[in-house]
Coordinates of C-alpha atoms in Angstrom, one line a residue:
Chain G
M90 CA -0.1 -0.1 -0.3
K91 CA 1.3 3.4 -1.1
P92 CA 2.6 5.2 1.7
L93 CA -0.2 8.2 3.5
T94 CA 1.6 11.5 3.6
I95 CA 0.8 13.7 6.6
T96 CA 2.2 17.5 6.2
I97 CA 3.2 19.0 9.4
C98 CA 3.6 22.7 9.5
T99 CA 7.3 23.8 11.2
G100 CA 6.7 27.7 11.2
T101 CA 7.4 29.0 14.4
T102 CA 4.1 29.3 15.7
C103 CA 3.1 25.4 15.4
Y104 CA 6.7 25.0 16.4
V105 CA 6.0 26.6 19.8
M106 CA 2.0 24.9 19.7
G107 CA 3.6 21.7 19.7
S108 CA 4.2 20.3 15.3
G109 CA 7.4 19.9 17.4
Y110 CA 6.2 16.4 18.8
L111 CA 4.0 15.7 16.2
L112 CA 6.2 15.0 13.5
S113 CA 8.3 12.1 16.1
L114 CA 5.3 9.9 15.9
Q115 CA 5.7 8.4 12.8
E116 CA 5.2 4.9 13.8
Q117 CA 2.3 5.6 17.0
I118 CA 0.1 6.8 14.0
E119 CA 1.2 3.9 11.8
S120 CA 0.8 1.4 13.8
A121 CA -2.7 3.1 15.3
C122 CA -4.5 3.6 11.7
S123 CA -2.6 0.6 10.3
R124 CA -1.4 1.9 7.1
P125 CA 1.5 2.8 6.4
I126 CA 2.2 6.9 6.6
E127 CA 4.8 9.4 5.2
I128 CA 5.5 12.6 7.8
V129 CA 7.0 15.3 5.8
G130 CA 8.1 18.5 7.4
S131 CA 7.1 21.8 5.9
S132 CA 7.7 25.6 6.6
C133 CA 4.9 28.1 7.1
L134 CA 2.2 27.0 5.3
G135 CA 0.7 30.2 6.1
L136 CA -2.1 29.0 8.1
C137 CA -2.5 30.7 11.0
K138 CA -2.0 33.9 9.5
D139 CA -5.6 35.2 9.3
G140 CA -7.8 32.6 11.5
Q141 CA -10.1 31.6 9.1
Y142 CA -8.4 27.8 9.4
G143 CA -8.5 28.2 13.4
C144 CA -5.3 27.8 15.7
A145 CA -1.8 26.4 15.4
P146 CA -0.5 23.5 14.8
F147 CA -1.0 22.7 11.8
V148 CA -1.7 19.3 10.0
Q149 CA -2.6 19.1 6.3
I150 CA -3.6 15.4 4.7
G151 CA -3.9 16.1 1.4
S152 CA -6.7 18.9 1.2
T153 CA -7.9 18.7 5.1
V154 CA -6.3 20.8 7.2
I155 CA -6.4 19.5 10.9
A156 CA -6.1 22.9 13.3
E157 CA -5.1 22.5 17.0
A158 CA -4.0 18.6 15.7
T159 CA -2.9 16.5 18.4
P160 CA -2.1 12.3 17.6
E161 CA -5.5 11.9 18.3
K162 CA -7.4 14.2 15.7
I163 CA -5.2 13.4 13.4
I164 CA -5.6 10.0 13.8
E165 CA -9.1 10.2 14.0
T166 CA -9.1 11.9 10.0
L167 CA -6.7 9.1 9.0
K168 CA -9.6 6.5 9.5
Q169 CA -12.3 9.0 8.1
Q170 CA -10.3 8.9 5.5
T171 CA -9.3 5.4 5.1
A172 CA -12.8 4.0 5.5
R173 CA -13.9 6.5 3.1
N174 CA -11.0 5.6 0.4
P175 CA -9.6 2.5 1.4
M176 CA -7.1 1.6 -1.6
E177 CA -6.3 5.8 -2.2
Q178 CA -3.5 7.8 -2.0
I179 CA -6.1 10.8 -0.5
Chain Q
M290 CA 36.5 49.1 7.4
N291 CA 39.8 46.8 6.6
N292 CA 38.9 45.1 2.9
R293 CA 42.0 43.5 1.9
F294 CA 42.3 41.0 4.9
F295 CA 40.7 40.3 7.6
I296 CA 42.2 39.7 11.4
E297 CA 39.8 36.9 13.2
V298 CA 41.1 37.0 16.9
D299 CA 40.4 34.0 19.0
C300 CA 41.5 32.5 22.1
A301 CA 41.6 28.9 23.5
R302 CA 41.4 28.5 27.6
Q303 CA 42.3 25.5 29.8
N304 CA 42.0 25.6 33.6
K305 CA 44.5 24.2 35.8
H306 CA 43.3 21.1 37.0
G307 CA 40.8 22.0 39.7
Q308 CA 40.5 25.1 39.5
G309 CA 37.4 26.9 38.6
A310 CA 39.3 30.4 37.8
P311 CA 41.6 30.5 34.6
G312 CA 45.1 32.0 35.9
D313 CA 46.0 33.0 31.9
V314 CA 43.9 36.7 30.7
F315 CA 43.6 36.9 27.1
L316 CA 41.5 39.9 26.0
S317 CA 41.6 41.4 23.4
Q318 CA 39.4 45.0 21.8
R319 CA 38.9 46.0 18.1
D320 CA 38.9 49.9 18.6
P321 CA 35.3 50.4 15.9
D322 CA 36.4 54.0 14.1
E323 CA 40.6 53.3 13.3
G324 CA 40.0 49.0 13.1
R325 CA 42.9 48.7 15.6
I326 CA 43.3 45.5 17.3
V327 CA 45.1 44.9 20.8
C328 CA 45.7 41.2 22.4
V329 CA 47.0 41.0 25.8
L330 CA 47.8 37.4 27.3
A331 CA 48.3 37.6 30.4
D332 CA 49.8 35.0 33.0
G333 CA 49.6 35.4 36.7
L334 CA 52.0 34.1 39.1
G335 CA 50.3 31.1 40.8
S336 CA 46.5 29.6 40.3
G337 CA 43.3 29.9 40.7
I338 CA 41.7 33.4 42.3
K339 CA 45.3 34.9 42.9
A340 CA 46.4 34.6 39.7
N341 CA 43.1 36.0 37.9
V342 CA 43.5 38.9 39.8
L343 CA 47.6 39.0 38.7
A344 CA 46.6 38.4 35.0
T345 CA 43.1 40.4 35.2
L346 CA 44.8 43.5 36.5
T347 CA 48.0 43.5 34.0
A348 CA 45.6 42.7 30.6
T349 CA 43.5 45.0 31.6
M350 CA 46.2 48.1 32.2
A351 CA 48.4 47.3 29.3
L352 CA 44.6 47.0 26.5
K353 CA 44.1 51.0 27.9
Y354 CA 48.2 52.1 28.6
V355 CA 48.8 51.1 24.1
R356 CA 45.7 52.4 24.0
S357 CA 46.0 55.3 24.9
D358 CA 50.0 55.5 23.2
M359 CA 51.5 55.3 26.2
D360 CA 54.9 54.7 26.1
I361 CA 55.5 50.1 26.7
C362 CA 58.3 50.1 28.7
K363 CA 57.4 53.3 31.6
A364 CA 53.5 51.5 31.1
A365 CA 55.3 48.3 31.3
G366 CA 56.9 49.5 35.1
V367 CA 54.0 50.9 36.3
I368 CA 52.0 47.4 35.5
M369 CA 54.8 45.5 37.7
S370 CA 55.1 48.5 40.3
T371 CA 51.1 48.3 40.6
L372 CA 50.6 44.1 41.2
P373 CA 49.7 43.4 44.0
V374 CA 51.9 40.8 46.3
C375 CA 51.9 38.1 47.3
S376 CA 52.1 37.0 50.8
R377 CA 53.7 34.0 50.1
R378 CA 56.1 34.9 47.4
K379 CA 57.1 38.5 48.5
I380 CA 56.9 39.5 44.9
G381 CA 53.2 40.8 42.9
Y382 CA 54.2 38.9 39.0
S383 CA 52.4 38.7 35.8
T384 CA 54.3 37.4 32.4
F385 CA 52.4 39.1 29.3
T386 CA 52.4 39.8 25.7
I387 CA 51.2 42.7 23.9
A388 CA 50.0 42.9 20.3
D389 CA 48.8 46.5 18.9
I390 CA 47.9 45.3 15.2
H391 CA 47.2 47.9 12.6
P392 CA 44.1 46.6 10.4
D393 CA 47.0 47.1 7.1
G394 CA 48.8 44.4 8.7
R395 CA 51.7 46.4 11.1
I396 CA 52.4 44.3 13.8
R397 CA 53.8 46.6 17.3
M398 CA 54.5 43.5 20.0
M399 CA 55.6 43.9 23.2
E400 CA 56.5 40.5 25.1
Y401 CA 57.6 39.6 28.6
D402 CA 59.0 36.2 30.2
N403 CA 55.7 34.0 28.0
P404 CA 56.9 31.9 25.6
P405 CA 57.8 33.4 22.4
A406 CA 55.4 35.0 20.0
V407 CA 55.8 33.0 16.9
L408 CA 54.2 34.2 13.7
L409 CA 53.8 31.3 10.7
E410 CA 52.9 31.8 6.6
G411 CA 50.9 29.0 5.4
P412 CA 53.2 27.1 7.7
T413 CA 56.5 28.6 7.3
V414 CA 57.4 30.1 10.4
L415 CA 58.9 33.8 9.7
P416 CA 61.8 35.1 11.7
L417 CA 60.8 38.4 14.2
E418 CA 63.3 40.5 15.0
K419 CA 63.2 41.7 18.9
K420 CA 64.9 44.1 20.5
S421 CA 66.0 43.6 23.7
M422 CA 64.8 46.4 26.2
E423 CA 64.8 46.9 30.3
I424 CA 61.7 48.0 32.4
Q425 CA 62.6 48.3 35.9
T426 CA 60.0 46.2 38.5
A427 CA 59.4 46.5 42.5
H428 CA 60.7 43.3 43.2
L429 CA 62.9 42.2 40.3
G430 CA 64.8 45.2 40.0
P431 CA 65.5 45.6 36.0
R432 CA 64.1 42.5 33.5
P433 CA 64.8 41.8 29.4
L434 CA 60.7 42.8 27.5
F435 CA 61.0 42.3 24.1
Y436 CA 60.3 44.7 21.4
S437 CA 59.1 43.5 17.7
N438 CA 58.0 46.1 15.2
F439 CA 56.5 44.1 11.5
R440 CA 53.9 43.8 8.8
A441 CA 51.8 40.7 8.5
G442 CA 50.9 39.5 5.5
Q443 CA 47.3 37.9 4.1
E444 CA 47.2 34.0 5.5
T445 CA 49.6 34.6 8.1
R446 CA 48.7 34.1 12.0
L447 CA 50.1 35.3 15.0
V448 CA 50.4 32.8 17.5
L449 CA 50.9 33.6 21.3
F450 CA 50.9 30.7 24.6
S451 CA 51.2 30.4 28.1
D452 CA 54.2 28.7 29.4
G453 CA 51.0 26.3 30.3
L454 CA 51.2 25.6 26.7
S455 CA 54.5 24.5 26.5
Q456 CA 55.9 23.0 29.4
A457 CA 52.0 20.3 29.0
G458 CA 53.0 17.1 30.0
M459 CA 56.3 18.4 32.3
G460 CA 58.0 15.4 34.1
R461 CA 56.3 12.6 32.8
P462 CA 58.9 9.7 31.0
K463 CA 57.6 10.1 27.5
T464 CA 58.8 14.4 27.7
P465 CA 60.6 15.4 31.2
L466 CA 61.1 18.6 29.6
G467 CA 57.5 19.0 28.8
W468 CA 55.6 19.6 24.9
T469 CA 58.3 22.7 24.5
A470 CA 58.0 25.8 22.6
E471 CA 59.2 23.8 19.4
K472 CA 57.7 20.7 19.9
A473 CA 53.8 23.2 20.4
V474 CA 54.9 25.5 16.8
L475 CA 55.7 22.2 14.8
F476 CA 52.3 21.2 16.0
L477 CA 51.0 24.2 14.9
R478 CA 52.8 23.6 11.5
E479 CA 51.2 20.1 10.9
Q480 CA 48.1 21.5 11.4
I481 CA 48.5 24.6 9.1
R482 CA 49.6 22.2 6.4
R483 CA 46.6 19.6 6.8
L484 CA 44.0 22.5 6.6
P485 CA 45.4 25.9 5.2
N486 CA 42.3 27.6 6.1
I487 CA 42.3 26.6 9.5
S488 CA 40.4 29.5 11.4
A489 CA 41.4 31.2 14.7
R490 CA 39.5 29.4 16.8
Q491 CA 39.7 25.8 15.1
L492 CA 43.7 26.5 15.3
C493 CA 43.8 27.5 19.2
R494 CA 41.5 25.1 20.2
A495 CA 43.1 22.6 18.6
A496 CA 46.7 23.3 20.0
V497 CA 44.9 23.1 23.8
T498 CA 43.6 20.1 23.0
E499 CA 46.7 18.9 22.6
A500 CA 48.7 20.1 25.0
L501 CA 45.7 18.8 27.8
R502 CA 47.1 15.0 25.7
Q503 CA 50.0 15.7 26.9
D504 CA 49.0 16.7 30.6
C505 CA 47.4 13.1 30.9
L506 CA 44.0 15.2 30.6
E507 CA 45.1 16.7 34.0
A508 CA 46.7 20.1 32.7
Q509 CA 49.7 20.7 35.6
D510 CA 49.0 24.9 34.8
D511 CA 46.3 27.0 32.8
I512 CA 47.2 26.6 29.3
S513 CA 45.8 29.2 27.3
C514 CA 46.6 29.6 23.1
A515 CA 45.6 32.8 21.5
V516 CA 45.4 32.7 17.4
I517 CA 45.7 36.2 15.4
Y518 CA 44.9 35.2 11.3
F519 CA 45.0 37.6 8.4
R520 CA 43.1 36.2 5.9
R521 CA 40.6 37.2 2.9
P522 CA 37.1 37.8 4.8
R523 CA 35.0 35.0 4.3
R524 CA 31.4 36.5 3.8
L525 CA 27.7 35.8 4.8
L526 CA 25.2 36.6 3.9
V527 CA 21.7 36.0 6.3
V528 CA 17.9 36.8 4.7
T529 CA 15.4 37.3 7.8
G530 CA 11.8 38.0 6.7
P531 CA 9.8 39.1 4.5
P532 CA 10.6 42.8 2.7
I533 CA 8.2 45.4 4.2
D534 CA 6.7 46.1 0.4
S535 CA 6.4 42.9 -1.6
R536 CA 7.3 44.7 -4.7
K537 CA 11.1 44.1 -3.6
D538 CA 11.0 40.2 -3.7
P539 CA 12.0 39.5 -6.7
L540 CA 15.7 42.0 -6.4
L541 CA 16.0 40.0 -2.4
A542 CA 15.9 36.8 -4.2
A543 CA 18.2 38.3 -7.2
R544 CA 20.3 39.2 -4.1
V545 CA 21.1 36.2 -2.4
A546 CA 21.5 34.5 -5.9
E547 CA 24.2 36.7 -6.5
F548 CA 26.3 37.2 -3.0
D549 CA 29.5 36.2 -3.1
G550 CA 29.9 34.0 0.0
R551 CA 27.9 32.2 2.1
K552 CA 24.0 32.4 2.7
V553 CA 22.1 31.7 4.7
I554 CA 18.2 32.3 5.3
C555 CA 16.4 32.4 9.1
G556 CA 12.5 32.6 8.3
G557 CA 10.3 30.3 6.9
T558 CA 7.8 32.5 4.8
T559 CA 11.2 34.5 3.5
A560 CA 12.6 30.3 2.4
N561 CA 9.3 29.8 0.5
L562 CA 9.6 34.0 -1.0
I563 CA 13.1 33.4 -2.3
A564 CA 12.6 30.1 -3.0
R565 CA 9.1 31.1 -5.7
E566 CA 11.2 33.9 -6.9
L567 CA 14.1 32.0 -8.4
G568 CA 11.6 28.4 -9.1
R569 CA 13.1 26.5 -6.6
T570 CA 11.7 24.4 -3.7
V571 CA 12.4 24.2 -0.4
Q572 CA 12.5 21.1 1.8
V573 CA 11.8 20.3 5.6
D574 CA 15.0 18.3 6.7
L575 CA 13.7 15.9 9.3
S576 CA 17.0 13.7 10.1
F577 CA 17.4 15.9 13.6
L578 CA 14.7 16.7 15.5
D579 CA 15.1 19.0 18.5
P580 CA 12.4 20.1 21.6
E581 CA 13.2 23.2 21.1
I582 CA 14.2 24.3 17.4
P583 CA 12.4 23.6 14.3
P584 CA 14.5 21.5 11.9
V585 CA 16.7 23.1 9.1
S586 CA 14.9 22.8 5.6
M587 CA 17.6 22.8 2.5
L588 CA 17.6 25.3 -0.7
E589 CA 19.6 25.0 -3.4
G590 CA 22.3 27.5 -3.7
V591 CA 21.4 28.4 0.0
D592 CA 24.0 27.1 3.2
L593 CA 21.9 27.5 5.5
V594 CA 18.1 27.8 5.8
T595 CA 16.1 27.8 9.2
E596 CA 12.6 28.5 11.2
G597 CA 12.7 32.5 11.8
T598 CA 12.6 34.1 15.6
L599 CA 12.9 31.1 18.0
T600 CA 15.7 29.7 16.3
M601 CA 17.8 33.7 16.4
S602 CA 16.7 33.9 19.7
K603 CA 18.1 30.4 21.0
T604 CA 21.6 31.6 18.8
A605 CA 21.7 34.8 20.3
Q606 CA 21.7 33.2 23.4
L607 CA 24.1 30.8 23.0
L608 CA 26.5 33.7 21.4
E609 CA 26.0 35.6 24.8
Q610 CA 26.8 32.5 26.6
N611 CA 29.7 31.6 25.1
Q612 CA 28.8 28.3 23.7
E613 CA 31.1 25.9 22.0
P614 CA 28.7 24.8 19.5
D615 CA 31.2 22.2 18.2
L616 CA 29.6 20.4 21.7
S617 CA 26.1 21.5 21.4
R618 CA 23.5 19.3 19.6
P619 CA 23.8 19.9 16.1
N620 CA 20.3 22.2 16.1
A621 CA 19.2 25.1 13.3
A622 CA 20.7 27.7 16.1
V623 CA 23.9 26.0 17.3
R624 CA 24.3 25.8 13.3
L625 CA 23.7 28.7 12.3
M626 CA 26.1 30.4 15.6
N627 CA 28.5 27.7 14.0
I628 CA 28.4 29.5 10.4
L629 CA 28.0 33.1 11.5
L630 CA 31.0 31.8 14.0
E631 CA 32.9 30.5 10.6
S632 CA 33.0 34.2 8.7
D633 CA 34.4 37.3 9.1
Q634 CA 32.1 40.2 7.4
I635 CA 28.0 39.0 7.8
E636 CA 25.4 41.2 6.3
F637 CA 22.1 40.8 7.5
V638 CA 19.1 41.8 5.3
V639 CA 16.3 41.9 8.1
G640 CA 12.5 42.8 6.7
T641 CA 10.2 44.5 8.2
K642 CA 7.4 43.2 7.7
I643 CA 5.1 42.3 10.3
N644 CA 4.2 38.6 11.1
E645 CA 0.2 38.6 11.8
A646 CA 1.2 34.9 12.8
H647 CA 3.1 36.3 15.8
Q648 CA 0.7 38.6 17.3
D649 CA -1.0 36.4 19.4
P650 CA -0.9 37.5 23.4
N651 CA -1.5 33.4 24.3
L652 CA 2.5 32.8 22.2
P653 CA 5.4 32.7 24.0
V654 CA 7.6 36.1 24.7
E655 CA 10.3 34.3 23.0
L656 CA 8.8 35.6 19.9
D657 CA 10.3 38.8 20.2
I658 CA 10.4 42.0 18.0
R659 CA 12.9 40.4 14.8
R660 CA 14.3 43.9 14.3
N661 CA 16.0 43.9 18.5
L662 CA 16.4 40.3 18.1
I663 CA 19.0 41.5 14.9
R664 CA 20.2 43.7 16.8
R665 CA 21.1 41.8 19.6
I666 CA 22.8 39.3 17.9
V667 CA 25.2 41.8 15.4
W668 CA 26.0 44.0 18.8
L669 CA 27.4 40.4 19.8
L670 CA 29.2 39.5 16.7
N671 CA 30.8 42.8 16.5
E672 CA 31.8 43.7 20.7
K673 CA 32.5 39.7 21.6
Y674 CA 33.5 37.7 18.5
M675 CA 35.2 40.7 16.6
K676 CA 33.5 40.9 13.6
Q677 CA 32.3 42.8 11.0
A678 CA 28.4 42.6 11.0
S679 CA 25.9 44.7 9.3
I680 CA 22.2 44.9 9.6
E681 CA 20.9 46.6 6.7
F682 CA 16.5 46.9 6.3
V683 CA 14.4 46.3 3.8

């Protein structure tokens, strides 16, 4: 199965609010949602600017933005997306 | 500001085993207008606090006297008579070497009882003509002081060291007379032969580490080595923050692309805008993660890309605390510090656009205003590390 890309913002605000911790959770997230994933860091995604997307830290999975991301929220989103498209890279 | 060559000054020191205070003191000061540098290495009698007081007094007075162009023999006599007298040995004594360096490479040097200073052009030792003069000391009578006047060219190094270095390992079966100044010079020449561009910082550290090894890692005396390196300036451009007017973005990107020297970008948004203008991509490098400092990124043609405020705050803190970058975790702040210290002429180009994302009062206070932060770093680089750093706001 093709690994699913999870983009984690490493901009200042996101890092201060805990995205650094999320970057190190590859194995835990992978085993919790039982499918291969790839964690990719990104320089500031620019989502924190206008409050439209909510608060940092931000994680992007495909076109879905997770605000105030936590490992639980990421796993939850992954499970939902896998249920919708079981075989595809989202 | 002298552009023909840059003069890098650094000193490495190791306290005598078991002593908390150094008995050797090295002071250097650059005159910001003239570019003149005065360096003093003083070794106080004994070790620990007593030696430190003697050496600090000597170095401070020598620095002041030389800067005010007082006759050096008279100054040396005054220093010797002013030093506090040791209750046990009944003398007040400290050795010193003073180098008064003109930005065009002319050097006036005064040596009193330290091992002779060495002038190296590449790995070759250049002979120094030294004139012996007599100074009057209160407790020891007339003593010889050696005066020399010479010119240093491109790629020369002036090396000063204390007797703790030349006598390291003394009394041990392999080195009954210690490492000796001759062997220490051979070691310096070998280092330069191996790494012709070795910085003053690395060379003085290498020499002190080797002396400590001769002493079986327990220094018998305070060990100091100072290197003054005359070389072609290593240029660095640090770009941080987007310009206030986005029409200047292409100009900033062109400046990065065309800069002759090493380049650093601090700030994700800045890195993104430069990548966009140059048609390149920024990739975050997750191979080293640090809990405090965001990871570095990679951008073709740029030597280091880091996050902005957090990284620079930490770098400023590290510079303030005199941290040793080679011994710290290699996070982005340490790598930034390393590249700053390995450069001579540093240009900071600071974008003044306000970062909306940092205006949230719930964020930590470390998110300092960029301009103040850079001013602090530039001040530290110029005053404490003797660099030629400048700021330009865009």
